[in-house]
Amino acid sequence: MHKKIAVILGDGIGPEVTQQSIRVLDTIAEQFEHQFEYAYGLMGADAIDKTGNPLPDETIEICLNSDAILFGAIGHPKYDNDPSAKVRPEQGLLKLRKTLQLFANIRPVTTYASLQHLAPLKASQLENVDFVIFRELTGGIYFGHKETNADQTIASDLCTYTREEILRISHLAFQYAQQRRKKLTLVDKANVLETSRLWRKIVKEIAVEYPDVETDFMFVDNAAMQIILNPKQFDVVLTENMFGDIISDEASVLSGSLGLLPSASVGNGSALFEPIHGSYPQAAGKDIANPLGSILSAAMMLDHFGMTEESERVREAVNWTLQHGFVTKDIDSVNFYFTTTIGELICDHIAQKIRTDVNQTNIELRKSTII
Ligand code: IPM
Ligand code: MG
């Protein structure tokens, strides 16, 4: 198969983790005789520095002409600490989501037995935790009318949802639940918010079309607690834009590291794949960032292309590195491997260059010199 992939390296650790995904995709292409063609575009603080615009038109053009988009990370501390900045890196990502109508952000939360000690929860609570958050991505308070009065004493952000916006992601989430454990939880604040009451009404209405899926409803404050208290109760979690942003960061601690979680943003056209972590500027350029969030996002991209055998090979390789302690500094601060080494090990595993009968020491010859 031939696929055109738009690549946006972005800010901070974005470039170095995305480069590992590209190596992985190239290895897959080689092994399975596909052609992946990359076109690079700018976005975020990097784009502001180079062009003054967080999302140049050329990047939108590149994305519109591709089958999928692979994105690194966005954000820079110089904008975070300046509330008066008119142009911000994040505007680039928000505009891209809106322009491409990427209305559903899919964030799987997986736990790994070998990493349970890193999560702040007891191992017994983490067993069998496997759920997916469906976050609405192009509506709600993120995109509502924003206003600050003249003397800067009052500010407001409007939260609006239309029936159409709720319907399209809800159907997707129900269909996804049908392929999984058949449970869907709508997270909202229907005891207070009008928009949440609309979500609840519409989800109840369409639930009858999916009789095999058990539907339940949970207020977001309770959900925040339940994710920590009893995460295995969840299968598919459906929620609006801002609640989804917050609970997906919260849920990421269950896997042991924010650096591990991938995401896919899908709509009617091409889809975007990005790790859920931020730009982590303190680690940029040091070759210590965890590339797995990005590599697993590339695996989701392969699924999106219908290349399921290929995506399985990537996930097997990722699991193999985790099981054997080939991990970055966020996971093991003493015996850690570099970003590029993890990328290389994963590629070698995919290309079946690593023989399972070879002992650990031989594999470990790749070990970073720091250890
Ligand atoms: C995310 C991020 C973004 C969001 C930021 C960078 C605008 O936190 O993808 O979760 O809030 O959606
Ligand atoms: Mg977020």
Short mmCIF file of C-alpha atoms in Angstrom, two decimals, residues 14-348:
data_model
loop_
_atom_site.label_atom_id
_atom_site.label_comp_id
_atom_site.label_asym_id
_atom_site.label_seq_id
_atom_site.Cartn_x
_atom_site.Cartn_y
_atom_site.Cartn_z
CA GLY A 14 8.09 16.40 19.67
CA PRO A 15 10.83 16.05 17.01
CA GLU A 16 12.89 13.40 18.79
CA VAL A 17 9.98 11.11 19.68
CA THR A 18 8.38 11.48 16.25
CA GLN A 19 11.67 10.58 14.56
CA GLN A 20 11.55 7.21 16.35
CA SER A 21 8.02 6.63 15.03
CA ILE A 22 9.22 7.36 11.51
CA ARG A 23 11.98 4.78 11.90
CA VAL A 24 9.35 2.30 13.08
CA LEU A 25 7.06 3.13 10.15
CA ASP A 26 9.97 2.75 7.73
CA THR A 27 10.78 -0.65 9.19
CA ILE A 28 7.15 -1.70 8.83
CA ALA A 29 7.13 -0.44 5.24
CA GLU A 30 10.23 -2.50 4.49
CA GLN A 31 8.90 -5.66 6.15
CA PHE A 32 5.43 -5.51 4.64
CA GLU A 33 6.28 -3.90 1.29
CA HIS A 34 4.40 -0.66 1.78
CA GLN A 35 5.44 2.83 0.69
CA PHE A 36 5.09 5.61 3.21
CA GLU A 37 5.75 9.05 1.82
CA TYR A 38 6.29 11.87 4.31
CA ALA A 39 5.59 15.59 3.91
CA TYR A 40 6.73 17.87 6.72
CA GLY A 41 4.76 20.84 8.05
CA LEU A 42 5.27 23.39 10.82
CA MET A 43 3.02 24.02 13.81
CA GLY A 44 3.25 25.45 17.33
CA ALA A 45 6.04 27.53 18.88
CA ASP A 46 8.39 26.23 16.18
CA ALA A 47 6.07 27.65 13.50
CA ILE A 48 5.70 30.98 15.37
CA ASP A 49 9.49 31.32 15.52
CA LYS A 50 9.89 30.56 11.82
CA THR A 51 6.81 32.20 10.31
CA GLY A 52 5.00 34.21 13.01
CA ASN A 53 1.97 31.92 12.60
CA PRO A 54 1.25 28.86 14.84
CA LEU A 55 -0.40 27.09 11.88
CA PRO A 56 0.80 28.27 8.45
CA ASP A 57 -1.60 27.66 5.52
CA GLU A 58 1.03 25.45 3.94
CA THR A 59 0.73 23.01 6.88
CA ILE A 60 -3.05 22.84 6.47
CA GLU A 61 -2.52 22.18 2.76
CA ILE A 62 -0.05 19.36 3.49
CA CYS A 63 -2.47 17.78 6.00
CA LEU A 64 -5.43 18.00 3.63
CA ASN A 65 -3.37 16.21 0.99
CA SER A 66 -2.37 13.31 3.21
CA ASP A 67 -3.91 10.04 4.35
CA ALA A 68 -2.94 10.66 7.97
CA ILE A 69 -1.01 13.06 10.15
CA LEU A 70 1.67 12.17 12.66
CA PHE A 71 2.18 14.90 15.23
CA GLY A 72 4.76 15.32 18.02
CA ALA A 73 3.95 17.83 20.76
CA ILE A 74 3.07 21.47 21.23
CA GLY A 75 3.90 24.23 23.71
CA HIS A 76 6.70 26.35 25.05
CA PRO A 77 7.13 27.81 28.57
CA LYS A 78 7.74 31.32 27.22
CA TYR A 79 4.05 31.45 26.21
CA ASP A 80 2.69 29.63 29.28
CA ASN A 81 4.02 32.32 31.58
CA ASP A 82 2.76 35.21 29.50
CA PRO A 83 -1.02 35.57 29.72
CA SER A 84 -0.88 38.64 27.46
CA ALA A 85 0.65 36.76 24.49
CA LYS A 86 -1.70 37.19 21.52
CA VAL A 87 -0.24 34.35 19.48
CA ARG A 88 0.13 31.00 21.25
CA PRO A 89 1.46 27.63 20.04
CA GLU A 90 -1.70 25.79 21.15
CA GLN A 91 -3.81 27.91 18.78
CA GLY A 92 -2.13 25.99 15.96
CA LEU A 93 -3.33 22.60 17.19
CA LEU A 94 -6.83 23.84 18.01
CA LYS A 95 -7.15 25.40 14.55
CA LEU A 96 -5.91 22.23 12.87
CA ARG A 97 -8.43 20.10 14.80
CA LYS A 98 -11.23 22.49 13.83
CA THR A 99 -10.18 22.87 10.19
CA LEU A 100 -9.89 19.13 9.63
CA GLN A 101 -13.03 18.50 11.74
CA LEU A 102 -11.23 15.98 13.94
CA PHE A 103 -14.19 15.70 16.25
CA ALA A 104 -13.31 12.53 18.15
CA ASN A 105 -10.18 12.09 20.20
CA ILE A 106 -9.62 8.46 21.12
CA ARG A 107 -7.30 7.80 24.07
CA PRO A 108 -6.80 4.17 25.11
CA VAL A 109 -5.64 3.64 28.69
CA THR A 110 -3.69 0.41 29.06
CA THR A 111 -1.77 -0.92 32.03
CA TYR A 112 1.36 -3.10 31.87
CA ALA A 113 2.14 -5.66 34.54
CA SER A 114 5.84 -4.74 34.48
CA LEU A 115 5.06 -1.07 35.19
CA GLN A 116 2.47 -1.38 37.94
CA HIS A 117 4.97 -0.31 40.59
CA LEU A 118 5.19 3.13 38.92
CA ALA A 119 1.52 3.95 39.25
CA PRO A 120 0.35 5.60 42.47
CA LEU A 121 -2.28 2.87 42.84
CA LYS A 122 -2.00 -0.60 44.36
CA ALA A 123 -1.29 -3.41 41.86
CA SER A 124 -4.62 -5.08 42.73
CA GLN A 125 -6.50 -2.00 41.51
CA LEU A 126 -4.59 -1.93 38.24
CA GLU A 127 -5.16 -5.49 37.09
CA ASN A 128 -7.35 -5.72 33.99
CA VAL A 129 -7.58 -1.96 33.59
CA ASP A 130 -8.24 -1.35 29.92
CA PHE A 131 -10.51 1.45 28.83
CA VAL A 132 -10.79 4.05 26.08
CA ILE A 133 -11.71 7.68 26.44
CA PHE A 134 -13.73 9.22 23.61
CA ARG A 135 -13.22 12.95 24.02
CA GLU A 136 -15.21 15.40 21.86
CA LEU A 137 -12.55 17.60 20.29
CA THR A 138 -13.97 20.42 18.21
CA GLY A 139 -16.74 21.91 20.33
CA GLY A 140 -17.60 23.03 23.84
CA ILE A 141 -15.82 25.64 25.93
CA TYR A 142 -12.61 25.34 23.91
CA PHE A 143 -14.26 26.86 20.85
CA GLY A 144 -17.08 29.00 22.29
CA HIS A 145 -17.12 32.79 22.20
CA LYS A 146 -14.40 34.29 24.40
CA GLU A 147 -14.53 37.72 25.89
CA THR A 148 -12.73 39.99 28.33
CA ASN A 149 -14.19 43.37 29.23
CA ALA A 150 -12.31 46.62 28.56
CA ASP A 151 -10.78 47.05 32.01
CA GLN A 152 -9.91 43.34 32.18
CA THR A 153 -11.95 42.58 35.28
CA ILE A 154 -14.42 40.12 33.74
CA ALA A 155 -13.73 37.25 31.33
CA SER A 156 -15.99 34.59 29.88
CA ASP A 157 -15.75 31.41 27.77
CA LEU A 158 -18.97 30.16 26.31
CA CYS A 159 -19.68 26.42 26.22
CA THR A 160 -21.99 25.38 23.40
CA TYR A 161 -22.89 22.00 21.91
CA THR A 162 -25.19 21.17 19.05
CA ARG A 163 -27.20 17.97 18.67
CA GLU A 164 -25.17 17.11 15.56
CA GLU A 165 -21.86 17.47 17.39
CA ILE A 166 -23.02 15.16 20.18
CA LEU A 167 -24.58 12.60 17.84
CA ARG A 168 -21.57 12.00 15.61
CA ILE A 169 -19.09 11.19 18.39
CA SER A 170 -21.68 9.28 20.43
CA HIS A 171 -22.41 6.90 17.54
CA LEU A 172 -18.69 6.33 17.10
CA ALA A 173 -18.26 5.58 20.81
CA PHE A 174 -21.21 3.17 20.89
CA GLN A 175 -19.87 1.33 17.82
CA TYR A 176 -16.48 1.09 19.49
CA ALA A 177 -18.05 -0.26 22.69
CA GLN A 178 -19.76 -2.96 20.61
CA GLN A 179 -16.32 -4.21 19.56
CA ARG A 180 -15.10 -4.24 23.16
CA ARG A 181 -16.68 -5.12 26.52
CA LYS A 182 -19.96 -3.42 25.54
CA LYS A 183 -20.15 -0.79 28.24
CA LEU A 184 -20.34 2.95 27.70
CA THR A 185 -20.14 5.58 30.43
CA LEU A 186 -21.12 9.15 29.63
CA VAL A 187 -19.20 11.54 31.87
CA ASP A 188 -20.92 14.89 32.30
CA LYS A 189 -22.12 17.45 34.84
CA ALA A 190 -25.83 17.16 34.14
CA ASN A 191 -26.74 18.22 37.67
CA VAL A 192 -25.44 21.71 36.84
CA LEU A 193 -24.79 22.30 33.13
CA GLU A 194 -27.33 22.73 30.34
CA THR A 195 -24.87 21.34 27.76
CA SER A 196 -24.45 18.20 29.89
CA ARG A 197 -28.22 17.74 30.06
CA LEU A 198 -28.30 17.85 26.25
CA TRP A 199 -25.51 15.25 26.07
CA ARG A 200 -27.43 12.99 28.46
CA LYS A 201 -30.71 13.35 26.58
CA ILE A 202 -29.12 12.52 23.20
CA VAL A 203 -27.02 9.63 24.51
CA LYS A 204 -30.11 8.12 26.19
CA GLU A 205 -32.03 8.52 22.96
CA ILE A 206 -29.52 6.70 20.77
CA ALA A 207 -28.64 4.06 23.38
CA VAL A 208 -31.74 2.15 22.24
CA GLU A 209 -30.04 1.61 18.87
CA TYR A 210 -27.27 -0.27 20.71
CA PRO A 211 -29.20 -2.67 22.98
CA ASP A 212 -26.13 -4.86 23.45
CA VAL A 213 -24.23 -1.97 25.07
CA GLU A 214 -24.81 -1.21 28.75
CA THR A 215 -24.97 2.58 29.11
CA ASP A 216 -24.40 4.46 32.32
CA PHE A 217 -23.99 8.07 33.35
CA MET A 218 -21.54 9.58 35.77
CA PHE A 219 -20.93 13.13 36.98
CA VAL A 220 -17.42 14.29 36.17
CA ASP A 221 -16.42 14.94 39.78
CA ASN A 222 -17.41 11.40 40.70
CA ALA A 223 -15.68 10.05 37.55
CA ALA A 224 -12.45 11.78 38.59
CA MET A 225 -12.65 9.83 41.84
CA GLN A 226 -13.75 6.52 40.28
CA ILE A 227 -10.83 6.53 37.81
CA ILE A 228 -8.50 6.31 40.80
CA LEU A 229 -10.70 4.22 43.08
CA ASN A 230 -11.95 1.54 40.69
CA PRO A 231 -10.63 2.04 37.15
CA LYS A 232 -11.48 -1.45 35.93
CA GLN A 233 -15.20 -0.59 35.89
CA PHE A 234 -14.69 1.47 32.70
CA ASP A 235 -14.75 0.27 29.11
CA VAL A 236 -15.62 3.19 26.82
CA VAL A 237 -15.82 6.61 28.46
CA LEU A 238 -17.58 9.25 26.39
CA THR A 239 -17.26 12.90 27.32
CA GLU A 240 -17.12 16.50 26.15
CA ASN A 241 -13.98 18.42 25.27
CA MET A 242 -12.72 19.90 28.54
CA PHE A 243 -13.77 17.04 30.83
CA GLY A 244 -11.98 14.70 28.41
CA ASP A 245 -8.82 16.78 28.50
CA ILE A 246 -8.72 16.62 32.29
CA ILE A 247 -9.68 13.00 32.89
CA SER A 248 -7.35 11.69 30.18
CA ASP A 249 -4.31 13.19 31.91
CA GLU A 250 -5.60 11.78 35.17
CA ALA A 251 -6.11 8.33 33.63
CA SER A 252 -2.60 8.34 32.18
CA VAL A 253 -1.07 7.82 35.63
CA LEU A 254 -2.66 4.37 35.70
CA SER A 255 -0.30 3.15 32.98
CA GLY A 256 2.76 4.28 34.92
CA SER A 257 3.94 7.11 32.70
CA LEU A 258 2.31 9.88 30.72
CA GLY A 259 4.97 9.12 28.10
CA LEU A 260 3.25 5.85 27.16
CA LEU A 261 -0.16 6.94 26.03
CA PRO A 262 -1.09 7.34 22.38
CA SER A 263 -4.09 9.01 20.82
CA ALA A 264 -5.97 9.26 17.56
CA SER A 265 -8.11 12.19 16.49
CA VAL A 266 -10.57 11.23 13.82
CA GLY A 267 -13.21 13.03 11.79
CA ASN A 268 -14.59 12.82 8.30
CA GLY A 269 -11.30 13.28 6.46
CA SER A 270 -7.74 12.41 7.37
CA ALA A 271 -6.94 11.51 10.96
CA LEU A 272 -4.23 12.78 13.29
CA PHE A 273 -2.11 10.66 15.60
CA GLU A 274 -0.21 12.07 18.56
CA PRO A 275 1.05 11.02 21.98
CA ILE A 276 -1.01 12.57 24.76
CA HIS A 277 2.02 14.05 26.51
CA GLY A 278 3.09 17.66 26.14
CA SER A 279 6.31 19.16 24.80
CA TYR A 280 8.30 18.46 28.03
CA PRO A 281 10.83 21.25 27.29
CA GLN A 282 13.14 20.24 30.18
CA ALA A 283 13.98 17.01 28.33
CA ALA A 284 14.17 18.42 24.79
CA GLY A 285 17.32 17.53 22.88
CA LYS A 286 18.62 15.19 25.62
CA ASP A 287 17.59 11.90 24.00
CA ILE A 288 15.82 10.85 27.22
CA ALA A 289 12.14 11.28 26.35
CA ASN A 290 9.91 8.23 26.11
CA PRO A 291 9.12 7.56 22.42
CA LEU A 292 6.46 4.91 23.17
CA GLY A 293 3.50 7.31 23.26
CA SER A 294 4.44 8.38 19.74
CA ILE A 295 5.27 4.87 18.51
CA LEU A 296 1.94 3.54 19.84
CA SER A 297 0.22 6.47 18.09
CA ALA A 298 1.90 5.32 14.87
CA ALA A 299 0.47 1.84 15.61
CA MET A 300 -2.99 3.41 15.85
CA MET A 301 -2.29 5.02 12.47
CA LEU A 302 -1.51 1.58 11.00
CA ASP A 303 -4.84 0.30 12.38
CA HIS A 304 -6.52 3.28 10.73
CA PHE A 305 -4.95 2.19 7.40
CA GLY A 306 -6.37 -1.29 7.99
CA MET A 307 -2.86 -2.67 8.59
CA THR A 308 -3.70 -4.71 11.67
CA GLU A 309 -0.94 -7.30 11.36
CA GLU A 310 1.54 -4.44 11.07
CA SER A 311 0.19 -2.61 14.12
CA GLU A 312 0.29 -5.85 16.10
CA ARG A 313 3.99 -6.22 15.26
CA VAL A 314 4.64 -2.73 16.62
CA ARG A 315 2.73 -3.43 19.84
CA GLU A 316 4.50 -6.75 20.32
CA ALA A 317 7.85 -4.97 19.99
CA VAL A 318 6.78 -2.30 22.47
CA ASN A 319 5.62 -4.93 24.97
CA TRP A 320 8.90 -6.78 24.52
CA THR A 321 10.95 -3.68 25.42
CA LEU A 322 8.82 -3.04 28.51
CA GLN A 323 9.01 -6.65 29.68
CA HIS A 324 12.78 -6.70 29.33
CA GLY A 325 13.38 -3.41 31.11
CA PHE A 326 14.45 -1.55 27.97
CA VAL A 327 12.85 1.67 29.12
CA THR A 328 13.52 5.40 29.21
CA LYS A 329 14.31 7.53 32.23
CA ASP A 330 10.68 8.33 33.11
CA ILE A 331 10.22 4.61 33.82
CA ASP A 332 13.58 3.71 35.34
CA SER A 333 15.69 6.64 36.47
CA VAL A 334 18.76 4.45 37.14
CA ASN A 335 18.91 1.79 34.43
CA PHE A 336 17.55 3.75 31.54
CA TYR A 337 18.04 3.68 27.80
CA PHE A 338 18.07 6.57 25.39
CA THR A 339 15.14 7.55 23.19
CA THR A 340 17.07 6.55 20.06
CA THR A 341 18.11 3.19 21.56
CA ILE A 342 14.50 2.29 22.32
CA GLY A 343 13.57 3.24 18.75
CA GLU A 344 16.36 1.06 17.39
CA LEU A 345 15.44 -1.92 19.60
CA ILE A 346 11.82 -1.70 18.52
CA CYS A 347 12.82 -1.58 14.84
CA ASP A 348 15.15 -4.55 15.28
#
